[in-house]
Coordinates of C-alpha atoms and ligand atoms in Angstrom, one line a residue:
M28 CA 50.0 -134.1 54.3
G29 CA 53.2 -133.7 56.3
H30 CA 56.2 -130.8 56.4
H31 CA 53.9 -127.6 54.5
S32 CA 54.3 -125.4 57.3
P33 CA 58.0 -123.6 56.1
S34 CA 61.0 -124.5 58.4
D35 CA 64.0 -123.3 59.8
F36 CA 65.9 -125.6 57.4
N37 CA 67.1 -124.1 54.1
I38 CA 66.1 -124.5 51.1
S39 CA 68.1 -127.8 49.4
T40 CA 67.3 -129.7 53.0
Q41 CA 63.1 -128.5 52.6
I42 CA 62.8 -129.9 49.4
T43 CA 63.7 -133.5 50.3
Q44 CA 61.2 -133.1 53.2
L45 CA 58.3 -131.1 51.2
G46 CA 54.5 -133.1 50.6
R47 CA 55.4 -136.9 52.8
D48 CA 55.2 -138.0 55.6
T49 CA 56.3 -141.3 56.5
S50 CA 54.0 -141.5 59.1
R51 CA 50.7 -142.5 57.1
Q52 CA 52.6 -143.8 54.0
A53 CA 53.2 -147.0 55.9
G54 CA 56.4 -146.1 57.1
F55 CA 57.9 -146.0 53.0
V56 CA 60.0 -142.6 52.5
N57 CA 57.8 -142.0 49.3
A58 CA 54.2 -141.3 49.5
P59 CA 51.4 -144.2 47.4
I60 CA 49.7 -142.3 44.0
Y61 CA 46.5 -141.8 44.9
R62 CA 43.9 -142.3 41.6
G63 CA 40.3 -141.4 42.4
S64 CA 37.3 -139.6 41.3
T65 CA 34.8 -140.7 44.2
V66 CA 35.1 -139.9 47.8
V67 CA 33.0 -141.9 49.5
F68 CA 31.2 -139.7 53.3
P69 CA 30.1 -142.8 56.3
T70 CA 27.2 -140.7 57.1
V71 CA 24.4 -138.5 55.7
D72 CA 25.5 -135.5 58.0
D73 CA 29.4 -135.7 56.8
L74 CA 27.8 -135.7 53.4
E75 CA 25.3 -133.2 53.5
H76 CA 28.1 -131.0 55.9
N77 CA 31.0 -131.9 53.2
R78 CA 33.6 -132.8 56.4
A79 CA 36.0 -135.0 54.4
E80 CA 39.1 -134.0 54.0
F81 CA 38.4 -134.4 50.7
N82 CA 35.0 -134.7 48.6
Y83 CA 35.5 -135.3 45.4
G84 CA 38.7 -135.7 42.2
T85 CA 38.7 -132.5 41.1
M86 CA 39.4 -130.8 44.4
G87 CA 42.5 -133.1 44.9
T88 CA 43.6 -135.5 46.5
P89 CA 46.8 -136.5 48.6
T90 CA 48.9 -136.1 45.8
I91 CA 48.1 -133.3 44.6
A92 CA 47.6 -131.7 47.8
S93 CA 51.5 -132.6 48.5
L94 CA 52.7 -131.5 45.9
E95 CA 50.8 -128.3 46.4
N96 CA 52.0 -127.8 49.3
A97 CA 55.5 -128.5 49.2
W98 CA 55.7 -126.0 46.4
S99 CA 54.1 -123.3 49.0
V100 CA 57.0 -123.4 50.7
L101 CA 59.2 -123.9 48.1
A102 CA 57.9 -120.4 46.3
G103 CA 57.3 -118.7 49.9
A104 CA 53.5 -118.8 48.7
A105 CA 50.5 -118.6 50.7
G106 CA 49.0 -121.8 48.0
T107 CA 49.5 -123.3 44.7
V108 CA 46.8 -124.4 42.6
L109 CA 48.5 -127.3 39.2
S110 CA 47.7 -127.2 35.4
P111 CA 48.9 -130.5 33.0
S112 CA 50.9 -127.7 31.6
G113 CA 53.2 -124.3 31.7
L114 CA 51.0 -123.1 29.7
G115 CA 48.0 -123.7 31.6
A116 CA 48.9 -122.3 34.5
I117 CA 49.2 -118.9 31.9
S118 CA 45.6 -119.3 31.2
L119 CA 44.1 -120.3 34.5
A120 CA 46.5 -116.7 36.3
L121 CA 45.4 -114.8 33.9
L122 CA 41.8 -115.9 34.6
T123 CA 42.1 -115.3 38.0
T124 CA 43.1 -111.5 37.8
L125 CA 41.4 -110.6 34.4
K126 CA 37.3 -110.1 33.7
A127 CA 35.7 -108.3 30.8
G128 CA 36.4 -105.2 30.2
D129 CA 40.1 -105.0 31.9
H130 CA 43.5 -104.1 29.9
L131 CA 46.7 -106.2 30.6
L132 CA 50.3 -105.3 29.8
M133 CA 52.7 -107.2 28.4
P134 CA 56.1 -107.6 27.6
D135 CA 56.2 -107.7 24.3
S136 CA 59.3 -111.2 24.6
V137 CA 56.4 -113.2 26.5
Y138 CA 56.9 -116.7 25.4
R139 CA 55.3 -116.5 22.7
P140 CA 52.0 -119.0 23.3
T141 CA 51.0 -116.7 25.8
R142 CA 50.9 -114.0 22.9
N143 CA 48.4 -116.9 21.4
F144 CA 46.5 -116.7 24.6
C145 CA 45.8 -113.0 24.5
A146 CA 44.7 -112.7 20.8
G147 CA 43.3 -116.0 20.8
M148 CA 41.2 -116.6 24.0
L149 CA 41.3 -113.2 26.4
A150 CA 40.1 -110.7 22.9
K151 CA 36.7 -112.6 22.9
M152 CA 36.4 -111.6 26.0
G153 CA 36.8 -107.7 25.5
I154 CA 39.9 -107.9 27.6
E155 CA 43.1 -105.8 25.1
T156 CA 46.6 -106.3 25.7
T157 CA 49.4 -104.0 25.4
Y158 CA 52.5 -105.2 24.6
Y159 CA 55.5 -103.3 26.5
D160 CA 59.6 -102.4 26.2
P161 CA 60.8 -105.6 29.5
L162 CA 63.1 -103.3 30.6
I163 CA 60.3 -100.5 30.8
G164 CA 61.0 -100.2 34.6
A165 CA 59.2 -98.2 36.8
E166 CA 58.1 -95.9 33.3
I167 CA 55.3 -99.2 33.2
A168 CA 52.8 -96.7 35.3
S169 CA 52.9 -94.4 32.1
L170 CA 50.6 -97.3 30.1
F171 CA 48.8 -97.7 33.2
R172 CA 44.7 -97.1 32.0
A173 CA 41.7 -96.6 34.2
N174 CA 40.9 -100.5 33.4
T175 CA 44.3 -102.1 33.6
T176 CA 43.5 -104.6 35.9
T177 CA 47.0 -106.8 35.5
L178 CA 50.4 -107.1 34.4
F179 CA 52.2 -109.6 33.3
L180 CA 56.0 -110.3 33.7
E181 CA 58.6 -112.9 32.5
S182 CA 62.2 -113.0 33.7
P183 CA 64.7 -112.7 31.5
G184 CA 62.6 -112.7 28.3
S185 CA 61.9 -116.1 26.6
Q186 CA 64.6 -116.4 23.8
S187 CA 66.1 -112.6 24.4
F188 CA 66.7 -112.9 27.8
E189 CA 66.8 -109.4 28.6
I190 CA 65.7 -109.3 33.0
Q191 CA 63.2 -106.8 33.6
D192 CA 63.0 -104.9 37.0
V193 CA 60.4 -106.4 39.2
P194 CA 60.9 -104.8 42.4
A195 CA 59.9 -101.0 40.7
M196 CA 57.4 -102.8 37.7
T197 CA 55.5 -104.7 40.8
Q198 CA 55.2 -101.2 43.4
A199 CA 54.1 -98.9 40.7
A200 CA 51.1 -101.7 39.8
K201 CA 50.4 -102.0 43.5
K202 CA 50.2 -98.2 44.4
Q203 CA 46.8 -98.7 41.5
G204 CA 45.5 -101.7 42.2
I205 CA 46.7 -103.5 39.1
A206 CA 47.5 -107.1 40.1
T207 CA 51.4 -108.6 38.8
I208 CA 51.5 -111.5 37.5
I209 CA 55.3 -113.2 36.9
D210 CA 56.3 -116.6 34.4
N211 CA 59.5 -117.1 36.7
T212 CA 59.9 -120.6 34.6
W213 CA 63.4 -119.8 33.7
A214 CA 64.7 -119.2 37.6
T215 CA 62.8 -121.3 39.3
P216 CA 62.0 -119.8 43.1
I217 CA 65.6 -121.6 44.2
F218 CA 67.4 -118.0 41.7
F219 CA 64.6 -116.1 42.2
R220 CA 61.7 -115.3 45.0
A221 CA 59.2 -114.1 42.9
H222 CA 55.9 -113.3 45.7
E223 CA 58.6 -111.4 48.0
H224 CA 60.2 -109.1 45.0
G225 CA 56.5 -107.8 44.8
C226 CA 54.3 -110.3 42.6
D227 CA 50.8 -111.1 43.5
L228 CA 50.4 -114.8 41.0
S229 CA 54.6 -116.7 40.3
L230 CA 53.8 -119.4 37.5
E231 CA 56.3 -122.2 36.9
A232 CA 56.2 -124.4 33.8
G233 CA 57.5 -127.6 36.1
T234 CA 57.7 -128.9 32.4
K235 CA 61.1 -127.8 33.1
Y236 CA 63.6 -127.9 36.3
L237 CA 61.1 -129.5 38.5
G238 CA 60.3 -132.0 36.3
G239 CA 63.9 -131.7 34.9
H240 CA 63.6 -135.4 32.5
S241 CA 61.4 -134.6 29.7
D242 CA 58.9 -137.2 30.1
L243 CA 56.4 -134.9 31.3
L244 CA 54.4 -131.7 31.5
M245 CA 53.0 -130.0 34.1
G246 CA 52.1 -126.1 35.4
L247 CA 52.0 -124.6 39.0
V248 CA 50.8 -120.8 39.7
S249 CA 51.5 -119.7 43.5
A250 CA 49.7 -117.0 44.8
N251 CA 50.0 -114.8 48.5
D252 CA 47.7 -113.7 51.2
A253 CA 46.3 -111.5 48.9
W254 CA 45.0 -113.4 45.3
W255 CA 44.9 -117.1 47.5
P256 CA 41.5 -117.1 47.6
R257 CA 40.6 -115.9 44.0
L258 CA 43.1 -117.8 42.5
R259 CA 41.8 -121.2 44.4
K260 CA 38.3 -120.5 43.6
T261 CA 39.2 -120.1 39.5
Y262 CA 41.3 -123.6 39.3
D263 CA 37.6 -125.3 41.0
L264 CA 35.7 -123.7 38.6
M265 CA 37.5 -125.7 36.1
A266 CA 39.0 -128.5 37.4
M267 CA 41.7 -128.0 35.2
L268 CA 44.4 -131.1 36.8
P269 CA 47.3 -132.6 35.8
G270 CA 48.0 -136.9 36.1
A271 CA 48.3 -138.5 39.5
E272 CA 50.9 -140.2 37.7
D273 CA 52.4 -137.0 36.5
C274 CA 51.9 -135.2 40.0
F275 CA 53.9 -138.4 41.2
L276 CA 57.4 -137.6 38.7
A277 CA 57.7 -134.2 40.0
L278 CA 57.5 -134.2 43.5
R279 CA 60.2 -137.1 42.9
G280 CA 61.5 -134.1 40.5
L281 CA 61.2 -132.1 43.2
R282 CA 64.1 -133.8 45.7
T283 CA 67.0 -133.5 42.5
M284 CA 66.1 -129.8 41.6
H285 CA 68.0 -127.7 43.6
L286 CA 71.1 -129.8 43.1
R287 CA 70.5 -129.9 39.3
L288 CA 70.1 -126.3 38.4
K289 CA 72.7 -125.9 40.9
E290 CA 74.4 -128.0 37.7
A291 CA 72.5 -126.2 34.9
E292 CA 73.6 -122.4 36.0
Q293 CA 78.1 -124.3 36.0
R294 CA 78.1 -125.7 32.8
G295 CA 75.3 -122.8 31.4
L296 CA 78.6 -120.3 32.5
E297 CA 81.2 -122.2 31.7
M298 CA 79.6 -122.6 28.1
A299 CA 78.8 -119.1 27.5
H300 CA 82.3 -117.8 28.7
W301 CA 83.6 -120.7 26.2
L302 CA 81.1 -119.1 23.5
Q303 CA 81.8 -115.3 24.4
A304 CA 85.8 -116.9 23.4
R305 CA 85.4 -118.1 19.9
P306 CA 85.5 -116.1 17.2
E307 CA 81.5 -116.9 15.4
V308 CA 80.1 -115.1 18.0
L309 CA 79.1 -111.6 18.3
R310 CA 77.5 -111.7 21.9
V311 CA 76.2 -113.9 24.3
L312 CA 72.9 -113.3 26.2
H313 CA 73.0 -115.0 29.5
P314 CA 71.7 -113.1 32.6
A315 CA 74.6 -113.6 33.9
L316 CA 77.2 -111.5 31.4
P317 CA 77.5 -107.8 31.4
E318 CA 76.6 -108.1 28.3
C319 CA 73.1 -109.0 28.9
P320 CA 69.9 -106.3 29.2
G321 CA 69.0 -105.6 32.6
H322 CA 72.3 -108.1 34.0
E323 CA 72.7 -105.5 37.1
I324 CA 68.7 -106.3 38.2
W325 CA 69.8 -110.2 37.8
K326 CA 72.7 -109.2 39.9
R327 CA 70.2 -107.3 42.4
D328 CA 67.8 -109.8 41.9
F329 CA 68.6 -113.2 41.6
T330 CA 70.6 -115.6 43.6
G331 CA 71.6 -117.8 40.3
S332 CA 71.3 -118.0 37.0
S333 CA 69.9 -121.7 35.2
G334 CA 71.2 -123.6 31.9
L335 CA 69.7 -121.7 29.1
F336 CA 70.7 -119.0 27.1
S337 CA 71.2 -117.3 23.8
L338 CA 73.9 -116.9 21.5
V339 CA 73.9 -114.3 18.6
L340 CA 76.3 -115.3 15.3
K341 CA 78.4 -113.1 13.7
P342 CA 76.3 -111.2 10.9
E343 CA 78.1 -112.5 7.8
F344 CA 77.1 -116.0 8.7
T345 CA 74.0 -117.4 6.8
K346 CA 71.0 -119.0 7.7
A347 CA 72.1 -121.6 5.0
G348 CA 75.3 -121.8 7.2
G349 CA 73.3 -122.2 10.1
A350 CA 71.3 -125.2 8.9
N351 CA 74.5 -127.1 7.9
M352 CA 75.9 -126.3 11.5
L353 CA 72.5 -127.6 13.3
D354 CA 71.5 -130.4 11.2
H355 CA 74.9 -132.5 12.0
M356 CA 75.6 -131.9 15.4
R357 CA 75.8 -135.5 17.5
I358 CA 74.6 -134.3 21.1
F359 CA 72.3 -131.0 21.0
A360 CA 69.3 -131.7 19.7
M361 CA 66.8 -129.1 17.9
G362 CA 63.8 -129.1 20.2
Y363 CA 61.7 -126.9 21.7
S364 CA 61.3 -127.0 25.8
W365 CA 64.2 -127.1 28.0
G366 CA 65.3 -128.2 31.9
G367 CA 65.8 -131.8 31.4
F368 CA 68.9 -133.9 31.1
E369 CA 69.9 -133.5 27.3
S370 CA 71.6 -130.4 25.2
L371 CA 69.2 -129.2 23.3
I372 CA 69.2 -125.9 20.8
I373 CA 67.2 -124.1 18.1
P374 CA 67.2 -120.6 15.7
F375 CA 64.6 -118.0 16.5
N376 CA 64.0 -115.2 15.1
C377 CA 61.7 -112.6 17.7
A378 CA 61.3 -110.2 14.5
D379 CA 58.9 -112.6 13.4
Y380 CA 56.0 -112.0 16.4
R381 CA 57.1 -108.1 18.2
T382 CA 55.4 -105.1 17.8
A383 CA 56.8 -103.4 20.5
T384 CA 60.4 -103.3 20.0
S385 CA 62.2 -103.6 16.8
W386 CA 64.9 -107.7 17.0
Q387 CA 67.6 -106.1 16.0
P388 CA 70.3 -108.5 17.4
G389 CA 72.5 -108.4 14.7
G390 CA 73.3 -112.2 13.9
L391 CA 71.7 -115.3 13.4
T392 CA 70.7 -116.9 17.5
L393 CA 70.6 -119.5 19.1
R394 CA 69.6 -120.4 21.7
I395 CA 70.7 -123.0 24.2
Q396 CA 69.6 -125.7 26.7
M397 CA 72.8 -127.1 29.1
G398 CA 72.7 -131.1 29.6
L399 CA 74.3 -133.0 31.9
E400 CA 77.2 -134.7 29.2
D401 CA 80.4 -133.9 28.9
M402 CA 81.1 -130.5 29.2
D403 CA 84.3 -131.4 27.1
D404 CA 82.0 -133.7 24.2
L405 CA 79.7 -130.5 23.9
K406 CA 82.1 -128.3 23.8
N407 CA 83.7 -130.4 20.7
D408 CA 80.4 -130.9 19.0
L409 CA 79.9 -126.8 19.1
A410 CA 83.4 -126.5 17.3
A411 CA 82.9 -128.8 14.7
G412 CA 79.2 -127.3 14.0
F413 CA 81.4 -123.8 13.9
D414 CA 83.5 -125.6 11.6
R415 CA 80.2 -126.6 9.4
L416 CA 78.7 -122.9 10.3
R417 CA 82.5 -121.0 8.0
A418 CA 82.1 -123.4 5.5
V419 CA 78.5 -122.0 4.2
R420 CA 78.7 -117.7 3.4
Ligands
PLP517 C1 58.3 -123.5 28.5 C2 57.1 -123.2 29.0 C3 56.3 -122.5 29.0 C4 55.1 -123.7 28.9 O1 54.9 -125.2 29.7 P1 54.7 -126.1 29.3 O2 54.4 -127.0 29.8 O3 55.5 -126.9 27.8 O4 53.1 -125.6 28.8 C5 55.6 -121.3 29.6 N1 57.1 -120.4 29.9 C6 58.1 -120.7 30.0 C7 58.9 -119.7 29.7 C8 57.9 -122.2 29.2 O5 59.5 -121.6 28.2

């Protein structure tokens, strides 16, 4: 449908045009929502030859195709499939590249539910997972085995924000014919060009910055030329599709994603610097700051930073002090997920689940998602929280 071929326009122009075609929408700017299971064929000949733009609801609809095509252009991919959640996209990508008896490499900093999928689902299929230090770089080759078929990457790491040397790692994998999958949710294709950096499959929890309003769940997996037919086949075999309403909302989110990411970047940087100067804070784990592991690689490979980062409190603060801080915030709410318009804060502890590396940040750790509230209001909320933190020693 419509403008889904790459154009010579800049990305901010392209995202206003992708996945819609006014000539097929009675002139209206936005495409309608197509719902449906059955598609009818006019003749027996058409039916027998499967001659139709869409032949059944599980194979997609114009609404689904609009979002898939728009994302492929944005991601610089050969094709994209959707999933009803980011976690669904992770399973779709892994089930595309893995078979029984294979060996898989996972960064120790990976999104925790990805770890659960490996232990709870892939292990049942006889697929063994080895966790590796996310900062291993080209040394990843020392972990390759004869049956290693997939190298998974996530950069920055969930909660801990290590930036991985993606080009060095995908190059090492390519030499051995190992497929690479990246969870690119934090950067999105706007700040990190995963396929151009060598990744075969790239996935996005559209739940975050694509949706942008904390009101939908969505996953997207894009593939390069080599992997696209196999990704599409896996998707068609399972028919795990998002609902039409959510695809419409994701396309709506796409129109402003560039703008929201640029705003999230500015706000994230301003708050990260403000926090660095606070006496309660030991370290800020933000890829754009030199104290974040892999910062030099971020500078080399990324074109921006989004509005999610972590901070480490000084060692003298206790868990009870942290609870006194977080229980009474007026703006920053506690909740998982991120990428919406509202600010969030959560405590976390990577030591609860890491197996290949030790997590010793030096103090309690908090993750912050920057929303669109007034910056002074946000700083005042955190400053009052730090007062409550200091009150309990
Ligand atoms: C949130 C998240 C996911 C999963 O997305 P859901 O839609 O919540 O299932 C995957 N990867 C990362 C890095 C995430 O932050």
